[in-house]
Amino acid sequence: MRKKPLKIEVCEEPEIQYAATPELFAEIRDWLDARGGKERKSAIDSSVYYDTENLRLLREGIEYRVKEKGKKLRHDLKTPLDPATTRAAVPDENAILWRNEFKCETSPKTTPKLAMYFGQVLLAPVQDRVRRFFDKTLEPKCRARFSKVKIDYEPGDEHDSRIEYSFQEGRMMDMKGERRTDLLHILELELRDGDVSALLAEKQALEEVFSSRGLALLPQRKIMMGIGLLQPSMTAEQRRAYQDALGRNGAENNGDLKRYVA
């Protein structure tokens, strides 16, 4: 009997990421409540990030993580929005990080691998370039453990837009838990429905109130912080891959990033 193909959800993921503090979290949640924000869910997420031995995914701007969701595994694959022309996942001039996101669920016995995504129509632009390592063995590289509270805000515009606020508190760590970041407080704004103009308007409203109180754009994605923890044990090839990825993401001399992963 032919194996039934996985049901894979494919979408664009426009989001903005901020670094905050516990005090700012409380203030922003009060501000959202006053504007009609509605808490949708809270959870504790534990994810493992995978890559090849020499960080080939990181070099291509690809992120692959697996998290436990009840009795299933949830696989998230994220690529640059136009992987045929860029290997960097970087925010645009409006600080919006645009990526393709591919999600699927499997049994807990499934071995994490990228082959399950191969042939998906929106992955076609990247196939030729990454075909050479899609069948390579993936290794768990780092772990994320974050508590998350998600609140929806609907601005009531003509596009029926919906903005998701995700309040995240936790750490990135190596697989043994011996090296870890400081406790991180990350706020993500993601456009879930509607037009990107709503996300930009919400960004402006948020920053007008809270930038002067310490809200700042996150210096780098969580996966870069997690991989950064591995530097003391990296091989020369792995170090070159990491520095290459940092350089393409404009963070090779980012003092803020070094503070998180020291």
Tab-separated table of C-alpha atoms in Angstrom, residues 2-254:
chain	number	residue	atom	x	y	z
A	2	ARG	CA	1.358	3.398	-0.966
A	3	LYS	CA	2.152	5.599	2.007
A	4	LYS	CA	-0.227	8.520	2.407
A	5	PRO	CA	1.626	11.857	1.936
A	6	LEU	CA	1.915	14.164	4.899
A	7	LYS	CA	-0.481	17.044	5.188
A	8	ILE	CA	1.798	20.069	5.144
A	9	GLU	CA	0.547	23.557	5.926
A	10	VAL	CA	2.336	26.223	3.908
A	11	CYS	CA	2.159	29.940	4.564
A	12	GLU	CA	4.079	33.180	4.538
A	13	GLU	CA	5.210	34.316	7.966
A	14	PRO	CA	5.698	38.087	8.330
A	15	GLU	CA	6.789	38.956	11.858
A	16	ILE	CA	8.654	41.532	13.924
A	17	GLN	CA	10.703	40.510	16.950
A	18	TYR	CA	11.515	42.663	19.981
A	19	ALA	CA	13.618	42.274	23.101
A	20	ALA	CA	11.757	43.339	26.228
A	21	THR	CA	11.695	42.954	30.031
A	22	PRO	CA	9.164	41.394	32.428
A	23	GLU	CA	8.012	44.885	33.381
A	24	LEU	CA	7.436	45.799	29.729
A	25	PHE	CA	5.550	42.565	29.173
A	26	ALA	CA	3.104	43.539	31.908
A	27	GLU	CA	2.701	47.088	30.582
A	28	ILE	CA	2.158	45.966	27.000
A	29	ARG	CA	-0.412	43.354	28.049
A	30	ASP	CA	-2.349	46.023	29.985
A	31	TRP	CA	-2.151	48.295	26.928
A	32	LEU	CA	-3.446	45.515	24.698
A	33	ASP	CA	-6.252	44.669	27.108
A	34	ALA	CA	-7.407	48.291	27.061
A	35	ARG	CA	-7.509	48.169	23.252
A	36	GLY	CA	-9.547	44.966	23.108
A	37	GLY	CA	-6.827	42.339	22.768
A	38	LYS	CA	-7.960	38.772	23.466
A	39	GLU	CA	-5.734	36.097	24.956
A	40	ARG	CA	-5.861	33.040	22.697
A	41	LYS	CA	-3.617	30.532	24.426
A	42	SER	CA	-0.662	30.002	26.704
A	43	ALA	CA	1.786	27.131	26.610
A	44	ILE	CA	5.278	25.965	27.417
A	45	ASP	CA	7.146	25.035	24.245
A	46	SER	CA	10.262	22.899	24.150
A	47	SER	CA	11.814	22.751	20.691
A	48	VAL	CA	14.925	21.134	19.280
A	49	TYR	CA	16.701	22.741	16.314
A	50	TYR	CA	18.337	20.445	13.755
A	51	ASP	CA	21.084	20.950	11.212
A	52	THR	CA	23.696	18.953	9.332
A	53	GLU	CA	27.097	18.305	10.874
A	54	ASN	CA	28.560	21.393	9.193
A	55	LEU	CA	25.514	23.681	9.538
A	56	ARG	CA	24.396	23.540	5.917
A	57	LEU	CA	20.876	24.691	6.782
A	58	LEU	CA	22.149	27.724	8.654
A	59	ARG	CA	24.243	28.665	5.629
A	60	GLU	CA	21.154	28.578	3.416
A	61	GLY	CA	19.040	30.671	5.776
A	62	ILE	CA	16.908	27.607	6.599
A	63	GLU	CA	15.579	26.804	10.074
A	64	TYR	CA	14.227	23.407	11.055
A	65	ARG	CA	12.840	22.694	14.503
A	66	VAL	CA	10.777	19.944	16.074
A	67	LYS	CA	8.554	20.276	19.134
A	68	GLU	CA	6.371	17.920	21.103
A	69	LYS	CA	2.647	18.597	20.675
A	70	GLY	CA	0.803	16.161	22.891
A	71	LYS	CA	1.229	12.696	21.384
A	72	LYS	CA	2.658	14.065	18.129
A	73	LEU	CA	5.705	15.889	16.852
A	74	ARG	CA	5.287	19.242	15.122
A	75	HIS	CA	7.884	19.945	12.443
A	76	ASP	CA	8.494	23.564	11.423
A	77	LEU	CA	10.629	24.348	8.391
A	78	LYS	CA	11.324	27.997	7.640
A	79	THR	CA	13.074	29.313	4.543
A	80	PRO	CA	13.820	32.782	3.166
A	81	LEU	CA	10.813	34.150	1.313
A	82	ASP	CA	12.679	33.934	-2.007
A	83	PRO	CA	15.220	31.150	-1.447
A	84	ALA	CA	16.150	31.099	-5.149
A	85	THR	CA	17.877	34.472	-4.852
A	86	THR	CA	18.875	34.858	-1.204
A	87	ARG	CA	20.466	32.746	1.499
A	88	ALA	CA	19.745	35.213	4.274
A	89	ALA	CA	16.683	35.475	6.478
A	90	VAL	CA	16.885	39.130	7.424
A	91	PRO	CA	14.281	41.786	8.272
A	92	ASP	CA	13.344	44.240	5.546
A	93	GLU	CA	13.535	48.034	5.796
A	94	ASN	CA	10.454	47.976	8.061
A	95	ALA	CA	12.015	45.391	10.421
A	96	ILE	CA	9.620	42.702	9.148
A	97	LEU	CA	11.134	39.244	8.819
A	98	TRP	CA	9.495	37.524	5.846
A	99	ARG	CA	9.782	33.742	5.538
A	100	ASN	CA	8.016	30.745	4.117
A	101	GLU	CA	6.831	28.381	6.837
A	102	PHE	CA	6.069	24.686	6.294
A	103	LYS	CA	4.345	22.802	9.148
A	104	CYS	CA	3.374	19.200	9.596
A	105	GLU	CA	2.678	16.712	12.385
A	106	THR	CA	3.975	13.168	12.671
A	107	SER	CA	4.101	10.367	15.207
A	108	PRO	CA	6.704	10.683	17.992
A	109	LYS	CA	8.689	7.855	16.379
A	110	THR	CA	9.432	9.903	13.251
A	111	THR	CA	13.102	10.650	12.625
A	112	PRO	CA	13.536	14.380	11.875
A	113	LYS	CA	14.495	14.799	8.221
A	114	LEU	CA	13.868	17.218	5.398
A	115	ALA	CA	12.880	14.572	2.857
A	116	MET	CA	9.269	14.798	4.061
A	117	TYR	CA	9.083	18.312	2.613
A	118	PHE	CA	10.646	17.522	-0.736
A	119	GLY	CA	8.314	18.075	-3.675
A	120	GLN	CA	6.129	20.652	-1.941
A	121	VAL	CA	5.171	23.249	-4.510
A	122	LEU	CA	6.363	26.322	-2.576
A	123	LEU	CA	9.677	24.662	-1.877
A	124	ALA	CA	10.413	24.313	-5.602
A	125	PRO	CA	12.650	27.430	-5.848
A	126	VAL	CA	15.072	26.044	-3.293
A	127	GLN	CA	15.132	22.411	-4.454
A	128	ASP	CA	17.969	22.595	-6.957
A	129	ARG	CA	20.279	24.351	-4.536
A	130	VAL	CA	19.628	22.198	-1.481
A	131	ARG	CA	19.007	18.839	-3.183
A	132	ARG	CA	22.631	17.896	-2.476
A	133	PHE	CA	22.063	17.834	1.300
A	134	PHE	CA	18.379	17.010	1.697
A	135	ASP	CA	19.260	13.374	2.303
A	136	LYS	CA	22.063	14.109	4.760
A	137	THR	CA	21.755	13.130	8.389
A	138	LEU	CA	20.464	15.849	10.662
A	139	GLU	CA	21.718	16.316	14.203
A	140	PRO	CA	20.076	18.038	17.179
A	141	LYS	CA	22.089	21.216	17.689
A	142	CYS	CA	20.367	23.305	20.333
A	143	ARG	CA	17.189	23.527	22.337
A	144	ALA	CA	14.683	26.264	23.139
A	145	ARG	CA	12.387	26.215	26.147
A	146	PHE	CA	9.959	29.116	26.377
A	147	SER	CA	6.685	29.885	28.065
A	148	LYS	CA	4.401	31.661	25.625
A	149	VAL	CA	1.259	33.735	25.933
A	150	LYS	CA	-0.470	34.647	22.674
A	151	ILE	CA	-2.885	37.545	22.397
A	152	ASP	CA	-4.825	38.491	19.269
A	153	TYR	CA	-5.529	42.076	18.321
A	154	GLU	CA	-7.944	42.956	15.518
A	155	PRO	CA	-7.624	46.574	14.360
A	156	GLY	CA	-10.985	46.497	12.582
A	157	ASP	CA	-9.624	47.534	9.202
A	158	GLU	CA	-11.155	46.803	5.804
A	159	HIS	CA	-8.954	43.700	5.397
A	160	ASP	CA	-10.205	42.008	8.603
A	161	SER	CA	-6.609	41.889	9.784
A	162	ARG	CA	-5.457	40.010	12.861
A	163	ILE	CA	-2.165	40.609	14.643
A	164	GLU	CA	-0.797	38.016	17.036
A	165	TYR	CA	1.271	39.197	19.992
A	166	SER	CA	3.443	36.369	21.339
A	167	PHE	CA	5.021	37.027	24.747
A	168	GLN	CA	7.916	34.594	25.173
A	169	GLU	CA	10.113	34.010	28.221
A	170	GLY	CA	12.859	31.404	28.232
A	171	ARG	CA	16.332	30.404	27.137
A	172	MET	CA	18.252	28.883	24.300
A	173	MET	CA	20.638	26.138	25.404
A	174	ASP	CA	22.924	23.443	24.082
A	175	MET	CA	21.607	19.893	24.039
A	176	LYS	CA	23.232	19.017	27.367
A	177	GLY	CA	21.991	22.193	29.046
A	178	GLU	CA	25.541	23.157	30.009
A	179	ARG	CA	25.587	26.428	28.074
A	180	ARG	CA	22.580	28.695	27.878
A	181	THR	CA	21.621	32.256	27.128
A	182	ASP	CA	20.481	34.775	29.677
A	183	LEU	CA	16.758	34.627	30.391
A	184	LEU	CA	15.207	36.112	27.254
A	185	HIS	CA	11.996	38.107	27.033
A	186	ILE	CA	10.955	38.221	23.400
A	187	LEU	CA	7.869	39.837	21.938
A	188	GLU	CA	6.825	38.749	18.459
A	189	LEU	CA	4.236	40.515	16.338
A	190	GLU	CA	2.957	38.339	13.504
A	191	LEU	CA	0.375	39.064	10.830
A	192	ARG	CA	-2.035	36.140	10.992
A	193	ASP	CA	-4.728	37.490	8.657
A	194	GLY	CA	-5.204	40.551	6.489
A	195	ASP	CA	-2.830	43.079	4.959
A	196	VAL	CA	0.742	43.923	5.936
A	197	SER	CA	-0.294	47.567	6.359
A	198	ALA	CA	-2.023	46.489	9.588
A	199	LEU	CA	1.237	45.018	10.907
A	200	LEU	CA	3.088	48.227	10.084
A	201	ALA	CA	0.408	50.330	11.781
A	202	GLU	CA	0.574	48.143	14.882
A	203	LYS	CA	4.372	48.367	14.918
A	204	GLN	CA	4.136	52.156	14.862
A	205	ALA	CA	1.536	52.260	17.631
A	206	LEU	CA	3.550	49.910	19.843
A	207	GLU	CA	6.841	51.716	19.352
A	208	GLU	CA	5.323	55.165	19.925
A	209	VAL	CA	4.362	54.085	23.437
A	210	PHE	CA	7.118	51.662	24.443
A	211	SER	CA	10.365	52.442	22.601
A	212	SER	CA	11.191	55.141	25.136
A	213	ARG	CA	10.619	52.580	27.913
A	214	GLY	CA	13.211	50.145	26.609
A	215	LEU	CA	11.491	48.108	23.894
A	216	ALA	CA	14.055	47.377	21.151
A	217	LEU	CA	14.295	45.184	18.087
A	218	LEU	CA	15.776	41.765	18.812
A	219	PRO	CA	19.384	41.774	17.553
A	220	GLN	CA	19.147	38.292	16.049
A	221	ARG	CA	16.887	35.270	15.666
A	222	LYS	CA	16.758	32.699	18.442
A	223	ILE	CA	18.405	30.003	16.367
A	224	MET	CA	21.465	32.197	15.836
A	225	MET	CA	21.710	32.655	19.592
A	226	GLY	CA	21.381	28.914	20.128
A	227	ILE	CA	24.002	27.975	17.544
A	228	GLY	CA	26.231	30.702	18.961
A	229	LEU	CA	26.374	28.796	22.237
A	230	LEU	CA	28.184	25.990	20.443
A	231	GLN	CA	31.189	28.088	19.398
A	232	PRO	CA	33.646	26.674	21.979
A	233	SER	CA	33.150	23.144	20.620
A	234	MET	CA	32.795	24.000	16.904
A	235	THR	CA	35.120	22.559	14.284
A	236	ALA	CA	36.853	24.941	11.891
A	237	GLU	CA	34.250	24.137	9.211
A	238	GLN	CA	31.356	24.754	11.585
A	239	ARG	CA	32.884	28.028	12.725
A	240	ARG	CA	33.213	29.193	9.113
A	241	ALA	CA	29.557	28.316	8.488
A	242	TYR	CA	28.434	30.192	11.584
A	243	GLN	CA	30.490	33.290	10.786
A	244	ASP	CA	29.253	33.193	7.194
A	245	ALA	CA	25.644	33.109	8.401
A	246	LEU	CA	26.309	35.932	10.848
A	247	GLY	CA	27.914	38.030	8.136
A	248	ARG	CA	25.008	37.593	5.737
A	249	ASN	CA	22.635	38.522	8.535
A	250	GLY	CA	24.623	41.678	9.310
A	251	ALA	CA	25.504	40.607	12.839
A	252	GLU	CA	29.169	39.612	12.706
A	253	ASN	CA	30.126	42.550	14.927
A	254	ASN	CA	26.901	42.835	16.869
